[in-house]
C-alpha cells in the first residue's frame, strides 16, 4: 500500500529544531525548504517539529499546511494527515498537490474510495503531478474493489514512465493489471 518509513516521537527534538530553524533563517532559507531538506535526509521527526513551529507563525499558509500533511504521512499518522488535507482540499479545490497527498493519506488509512477519488482529482487537475501518485492510483484501482484494471494499467504505465520503480506486486499481475 503506501510505503513510508515509520518513526517514533521518543526523542526530544525541540532544542535541536529551535537551533536549526534559527540557523536556517539566518542563511535565508524558507522554513518550507528546510522541511523538504529534512525529509530528503530522512529526518522526519525534526521535519515535523519544524513545520509545526513554522505554522505557528503562518497558520493560514496552505503550502506549509500541505507540507505538514506530507510529514504526517511519512510518520504514518494517516488519519491526522487526512483530516488536515481534507480541510485544505475544501478550501483549495483546484490544488492538485493537496488532492494527491490527501489520496496518499486516505490510501494509508484504508479509505480506498476516497483515495481513488482524490488521486483522480489530482491527476485531472495536473497530469504532471508525479509518478508516485499515478502509482498510488494504480494500486488502489488494481487491488481494491471495485477494481478498474484499465485505469490501473494506464496509471501504472505512467508511473513507470515517470521513473517510479517497478512493483513486483503489480508486475506479477501486469497481464491482469
mmCIF file of N, CA and C in Angstrom, residues 47-115:
data_model
loop_
_atom_site.group_PDB
_atom_site.id
_atom_site.type_symbol
_atom_site.label_atom_id
_atom_site.label_comp_id
_atom_site.label_asym_id
_atom_site.label_seq_id
_atom_site.Cartn_x
_atom_site.Cartn_y
_atom_site.Cartn_z
ATOM 1 N N UNK A 47 11.596 17.322 10.902
ATOM 2 C CA UNK A 47 10.759 17.997 9.912
ATOM 3 C C UNK A 47 9.381 18.294 10.493
ATOM 4 N N UNK A 48 8.830 17.353 11.240
ATOM 5 C CA UNK A 48 7.509 17.547 11.837
ATOM 6 C C UNK A 48 7.538 18.695 12.843
ATOM 7 N N UNK A 49 8.508 18.690 13.733
ATOM 8 C CA UNK A 49 8.609 19.767 14.723
ATOM 9 C C UNK A 49 8.836 21.115 14.046
ATOM 10 N N UNK A 50 9.630 21.116 12.978
ATOM 11 C CA UNK A 50 9.934 22.359 12.268
ATOM 12 C C UNK A 50 8.704 22.913 11.564
ATOM 13 N N UNK A 51 7.942 22.053 10.883
ATOM 14 C CA UNK A 51 6.769 22.540 10.169
ATOM 15 C C UNK A 51 5.705 23.022 11.154
ATOM 16 N N UNK A 52 5.599 22.357 12.298
ATOM 17 C CA UNK A 52 4.641 22.832 13.302
ATOM 18 C C UNK A 52 5.041 24.210 13.821
ATOM 19 N N UNK A 53 6.328 24.387 14.071
ATOM 20 C CA UNK A 53 6.815 25.688 14.544
ATOM 21 C C UNK A 53 6.580 26.767 13.487
ATOM 22 N N UNK A 54 6.845 26.456 12.244
ATOM 23 C CA UNK A 54 6.642 27.421 11.167
ATOM 24 C C UNK A 54 5.161 27.771 11.020
ATOM 25 N N UNK A 55 4.290 26.794 11.220
ATOM 26 C CA UNK A 55 2.851 27.056 11.086
ATOM 27 C C UNK A 55 2.319 27.916 12.223
ATOM 28 N N UNK A 56 3.006 27.949 13.349
ATOM 29 C CA UNK A 56 2.599 28.859 14.433
ATOM 30 C C UNK A 56 2.668 30.305 13.951
ATOM 31 N N UNK A 57 3.673 30.604 13.138
ATOM 32 C CA UNK A 57 3.848 31.962 12.611
ATOM 33 C C UNK A 57 2.997 32.224 11.372
ATOM 34 N N UNK A 58 2.557 31.169 10.694
ATOM 35 C CA UNK A 58 1.787 31.330 9.454
ATOM 36 C C UNK A 58 0.684 30.273 9.388
ATOM 37 N N UNK A 59 -0.295 30.348 10.297
ATOM 38 C CA UNK A 59 -1.316 29.289 10.365
ATOM 39 C C UNK A 59 -2.191 29.174 9.116
ATOM 40 N N UNK A 60 -2.279 30.220 8.318
ATOM 41 C CA UNK A 60 -3.126 30.195 7.121
ATOM 42 C C UNK A 60 -2.358 29.812 5.856
ATOM 43 N N UNK A 61 -1.079 29.529 5.980
ATOM 44 C CA UNK A 61 -0.246 29.200 4.824
ATOM 45 C C UNK A 61 -0.570 27.787 4.336
ATOM 46 N N UNK A 62 -1.261 27.701 3.190
ATOM 47 C CA UNK A 62 -1.687 26.405 2.657
ATOM 48 C C UNK A 62 -0.503 25.527 2.264
ATOM 49 N N UNK A 63 0.570 26.130 1.763
ATOM 50 C CA UNK A 63 1.740 25.338 1.373
ATOM 51 C C UNK A 63 2.385 24.675 2.592
ATOM 52 N N UNK A 64 2.489 25.419 3.691
ATOM 53 C CA UNK A 64 3.037 24.827 4.920
ATOM 54 C C UNK A 64 2.106 23.759 5.477
ATOM 55 N N UNK A 65 0.802 24.004 5.406
ATOM 56 C CA UNK A 65 -0.161 23.011 5.890
ATOM 57 C C UNK A 65 -0.076 21.736 5.055
ATOM 58 N N UNK A 66 0.059 21.887 3.742
ATOM 59 C CA UNK A 66 0.218 20.711 2.875
ATOM 60 C C UNK A 66 1.484 19.963 3.241
ATOM 61 N N UNK A 67 2.538 20.686 3.481
ATOM 62 C CA UNK A 67 3.805 20.077 3.879
ATOM 63 C C UNK A 67 3.658 19.338 5.202
ATOM 64 N N UNK A 68 2.888 19.904 6.139
ATOM 65 C CA UNK A 68 2.637 19.195 7.398
ATOM 66 C C UNK A 68 1.905 17.881 7.121
ATOM 67 N N UNK A 69 0.950 17.905 6.187
ATOM 68 C CA UNK A 69 0.256 16.675 5.820
ATOM 69 C C UNK A 69 1.207 15.631 5.267
ATOM 70 N N UNK A 70 2.148 16.059 4.439
ATOM 71 C CA UNK A 70 3.149 15.140 3.877
ATOM 72 C C UNK A 70 3.996 14.530 4.986
ATOM 73 N N UNK A 71 4.419 15.365 5.934
ATOM 74 C CA UNK A 71 5.222 14.860 7.049
ATOM 75 C C UNK A 71 4.407 13.859 7.863
ATOM 76 N N UNK A 72 3.146 14.158 8.119
ATOM 77 C CA UNK A 72 2.287 13.232 8.862
ATOM 78 C C UNK A 72 2.160 11.892 8.128
ATOM 79 N N UNK A 73 2.060 11.939 6.803
ATOM 80 C CA UNK A 73 2.016 10.689 6.023
ATOM 81 C C UNK A 73 3.306 9.913 6.218
ATOM 82 N N UNK A 74 4.438 10.600 6.155
ATOM 83 C CA UNK A 74 5.734 9.921 6.336
ATOM 84 C C UNK A 74 5.842 9.285 7.725
ATOM 85 N N UNK A 75 5.183 9.906 8.694
ATOM 86 C CA UNK A 75 5.182 9.376 10.064
ATOM 87 C C UNK A 75 4.105 8.311 10.256
ATOM 88 N N UNK A 76 3.362 8.021 9.220
ATOM 89 C CA UNK A 76 2.258 7.063 9.214
ATOM 90 C C UNK A 76 1.116 7.481 10.135
ATOM 91 N N UNK A 77 0.942 8.770 10.291
ATOM 92 C CA UNK A 77 -0.197 9.327 11.023
ATOM 93 C C UNK A 77 -1.252 9.698 9.976
ATOM 94 N N UNK A 78 -1.784 8.653 9.333
ATOM 95 C CA UNK A 78 -2.654 8.856 8.184
ATOM 96 C C UNK A 78 -3.945 9.587 8.510
ATOM 97 N N UNK A 79 -4.567 9.272 9.637
ATOM 98 C CA UNK A 79 -5.835 9.921 9.996
ATOM 99 C C UNK A 79 -5.639 11.422 10.193
ATOM 100 N N UNK A 80 -4.591 11.793 10.903
ATOM 101 C CA UNK A 80 -4.315 13.218 11.128
ATOM 102 C C UNK A 80 -3.992 13.918 9.805
ATOM 103 N N UNK A 81 -3.222 13.245 8.951
ATOM 104 C CA UNK A 81 -2.893 13.821 7.643
ATOM 105 C C UNK A 81 -4.156 13.990 6.805
ATOM 106 N N UNK A 82 -5.013 12.979 6.810
ATOM 107 C CA UNK A 82 -6.244 13.044 6.016
ATOM 108 C C UNK A 82 -7.154 14.159 6.509
ATOM 109 N N UNK A 83 -7.269 14.310 7.814
ATOM 110 C CA UNK A 83 -8.116 15.376 8.360
ATOM 111 C C UNK A 83 -7.613 16.753 7.917
ATOM 112 N N UNK A 84 -6.327 16.973 8.060
ATOM 113 C CA UNK A 84 -5.724 18.246 7.676
ATOM 114 C C UNK A 84 -5.866 18.488 6.167
ATOM 115 N N UNK A 85 -5.529 17.489 5.361
ATOM 116 C CA UNK A 85 -5.537 17.650 3.914
ATOM 117 C C UNK A 85 -6.955 17.737 3.346
ATOM 118 N N UNK A 86 -7.900 17.043 3.971
ATOM 119 C CA UNK A 86 -9.286 17.150 3.508
ATOM 120 C C UNK A 86 -9.791 18.578 3.709
ATOM 121 N N UNK A 87 -9.527 19.155 4.872
ATOM 122 C CA UNK A 87 -9.935 20.547 5.124
ATOM 123 C C UNK A 87 -9.288 21.478 4.100
ATOM 124 N N UNK A 88 -8.023 21.245 3.791
ATOM 125 C CA UNK A 88 -7.334 22.069 2.785
ATOM 126 C C UNK A 88 -7.946 21.885 1.397
ATOM 127 N N UNK A 89 -8.351 20.659 1.075
ATOM 128 C CA UNK A 89 -8.919 20.408 -0.259
ATOM 129 C C UNK A 89 -10.251 21.127 -0.442
ATOM 130 N N UNK A 90 -10.985 21.316 0.648
ATOM 131 C CA UNK A 90 -12.240 22.068 0.586
ATOM 132 C C UNK A 90 -11.940 23.555 0.365
ATOM 133 N N UNK A 91 -10.930 24.060 1.059
ATOM 134 C CA UNK A 91 -10.540 25.469 0.925
ATOM 135 C C UNK A 91 -9.849 25.763 -0.407
ATOM 136 N N UNK A 92 -9.147 24.765 -0.951
ATOM 137 C CA UNK A 92 -8.352 24.936 -2.173
ATOM 138 C C UNK A 92 -8.676 23.806 -3.155
ATOM 139 N N UNK A 93 -9.897 23.806 -3.724
ATOM 140 C CA UNK A 93 -10.326 22.673 -4.562
ATOM 141 C C UNK A 93 -9.528 22.506 -5.855
ATOM 142 N N UNK A 94 -8.792 23.519 -6.272
ATOM 143 C CA UNK A 94 -8.035 23.437 -7.519
ATOM 144 C C UNK A 94 -6.552 23.137 -7.316
ATOM 145 N N UNK A 95 -6.168 22.772 -6.112
ATOM 146 C CA UNK A 95 -4.760 22.489 -5.816
ATOM 147 C C UNK A 95 -4.501 20.984 -5.945
ATOM 148 N N UNK A 96 -3.857 20.605 -7.031
ATOM 149 C CA UNK A 96 -3.597 19.190 -7.313
ATOM 150 C C UNK A 96 -2.734 18.533 -6.245
ATOM 151 N N UNK A 97 -1.754 19.247 -5.720
ATOM 152 C CA UNK A 97 -0.857 18.664 -4.715
ATOM 153 C C UNK A 97 -1.616 18.292 -3.447
ATOM 154 N N UNK A 98 -2.564 19.128 -3.053
ATOM 155 C CA UNK A 98 -3.363 18.813 -1.865
ATOM 156 C C UNK A 98 -4.164 17.544 -2.112
ATOM 157 N N UNK A 99 -4.832 17.447 -3.266
ATOM 158 C CA UNK A 99 -5.625 16.252 -3.572
ATOM 159 C C UNK A 99 -4.746 15.007 -3.654
ATOM 160 N N UNK A 100 -3.572 15.140 -4.255
ATOM 161 C CA UNK A 100 -2.673 13.992 -4.400
ATOM 162 C C UNK A 100 -2.232 13.475 -3.035
ATOM 163 N N UNK A 101 -1.888 14.386 -2.147
ATOM 164 C CA UNK A 101 -1.451 13.962 -0.817
ATOM 165 C C UNK A 101 -2.614 13.474 0.034
ATOM 166 N N UNK A 102 -3.799 14.038 -0.160
ATOM 167 C CA UNK A 102 -4.987 13.514 0.506
ATOM 168 C C UNK A 102 -5.231 12.075 0.058
ATOM 169 N N UNK A 103 -5.064 11.811 -1.234
ATOM 170 C CA UNK A 103 -5.208 10.443 -1.730
ATOM 171 C C UNK A 103 -4.230 9.490 -1.072
ATOM 172 N N UNK A 104 -2.993 9.930 -0.900
ATOM 173 C CA UNK A 104 -1.994 9.089 -0.240
ATOM 174 C C UNK A 104 -2.356 8.848 1.222
ATOM 175 N N UNK A 105 -2.853 9.880 1.898
ATOM 176 C CA UNK A 105 -3.252 9.731 3.306
ATOM 177 C C UNK A 105 -4.421 8.761 3.428
ATOM 178 N N UNK A 106 -5.411 8.919 2.567
ATOM 179 C CA UNK A 106 -6.566 8.012 2.625
ATOM 180 C C UNK A 106 -6.181 6.603 2.229
ATOM 181 N N UNK A 107 -5.252 6.444 1.310
ATOM 182 C CA UNK A 107 -4.762 5.117 0.953
ATOM 183 C C UNK A 107 -4.109 4.466 2.172
ATOM 184 N N UNK A 108 -3.271 5.217 2.865
ATOM 185 C CA UNK A 108 -2.621 4.693 4.067
ATOM 186 C C UNK A 108 -3.609 4.361 5.168
ATOM 187 N N UNK A 109 -4.685 5.117 5.235
ATOM 188 C CA UNK A 109 -5.707 4.900 6.260
ATOM 189 C C UNK A 109 -6.658 3.757 5.900
ATOM 190 N N UNK A 110 -6.641 3.348 4.631
ATOM 191 C CA UNK A 110 -7.514 2.270 4.194
ATOM 192 C C UNK A 110 -8.859 2.741 3.667
ATOM 193 N N UNK A 111 -9.017 4.026 3.435
ATOM 194 C CA UNK A 111 -10.239 4.586 2.858
ATOM 195 C C UNK A 111 -10.024 4.665 1.350
ATOM 196 N N UNK A 112 -10.204 3.522 0.694
ATOM 197 C CA UNK A 112 -9.821 3.381 -0.703
ATOM 198 C C UNK A 112 -10.699 4.170 -1.667
ATOM 199 N N UNK A 113 -11.988 4.256 -1.403
ATOM 200 C CA UNK A 113 -12.862 5.033 -2.294
ATOM 201 C C UNK A 113 -12.441 6.505 -2.292
ATOM 202 N N UNK A 114 -12.147 7.035 -1.125
ATOM 203 C CA UNK A 114 -11.691 8.414 -1.024
ATOM 204 C C UNK A 114 -10.342 8.608 -1.687
ATOM 205 N N UNK A 115 -9.450 7.642 -1.497
ATOM 206 C CA UNK A 115 -8.123 7.715 -2.117
ATOM 207 C C UNK A 115 -8.245 7.753 -3.635
#
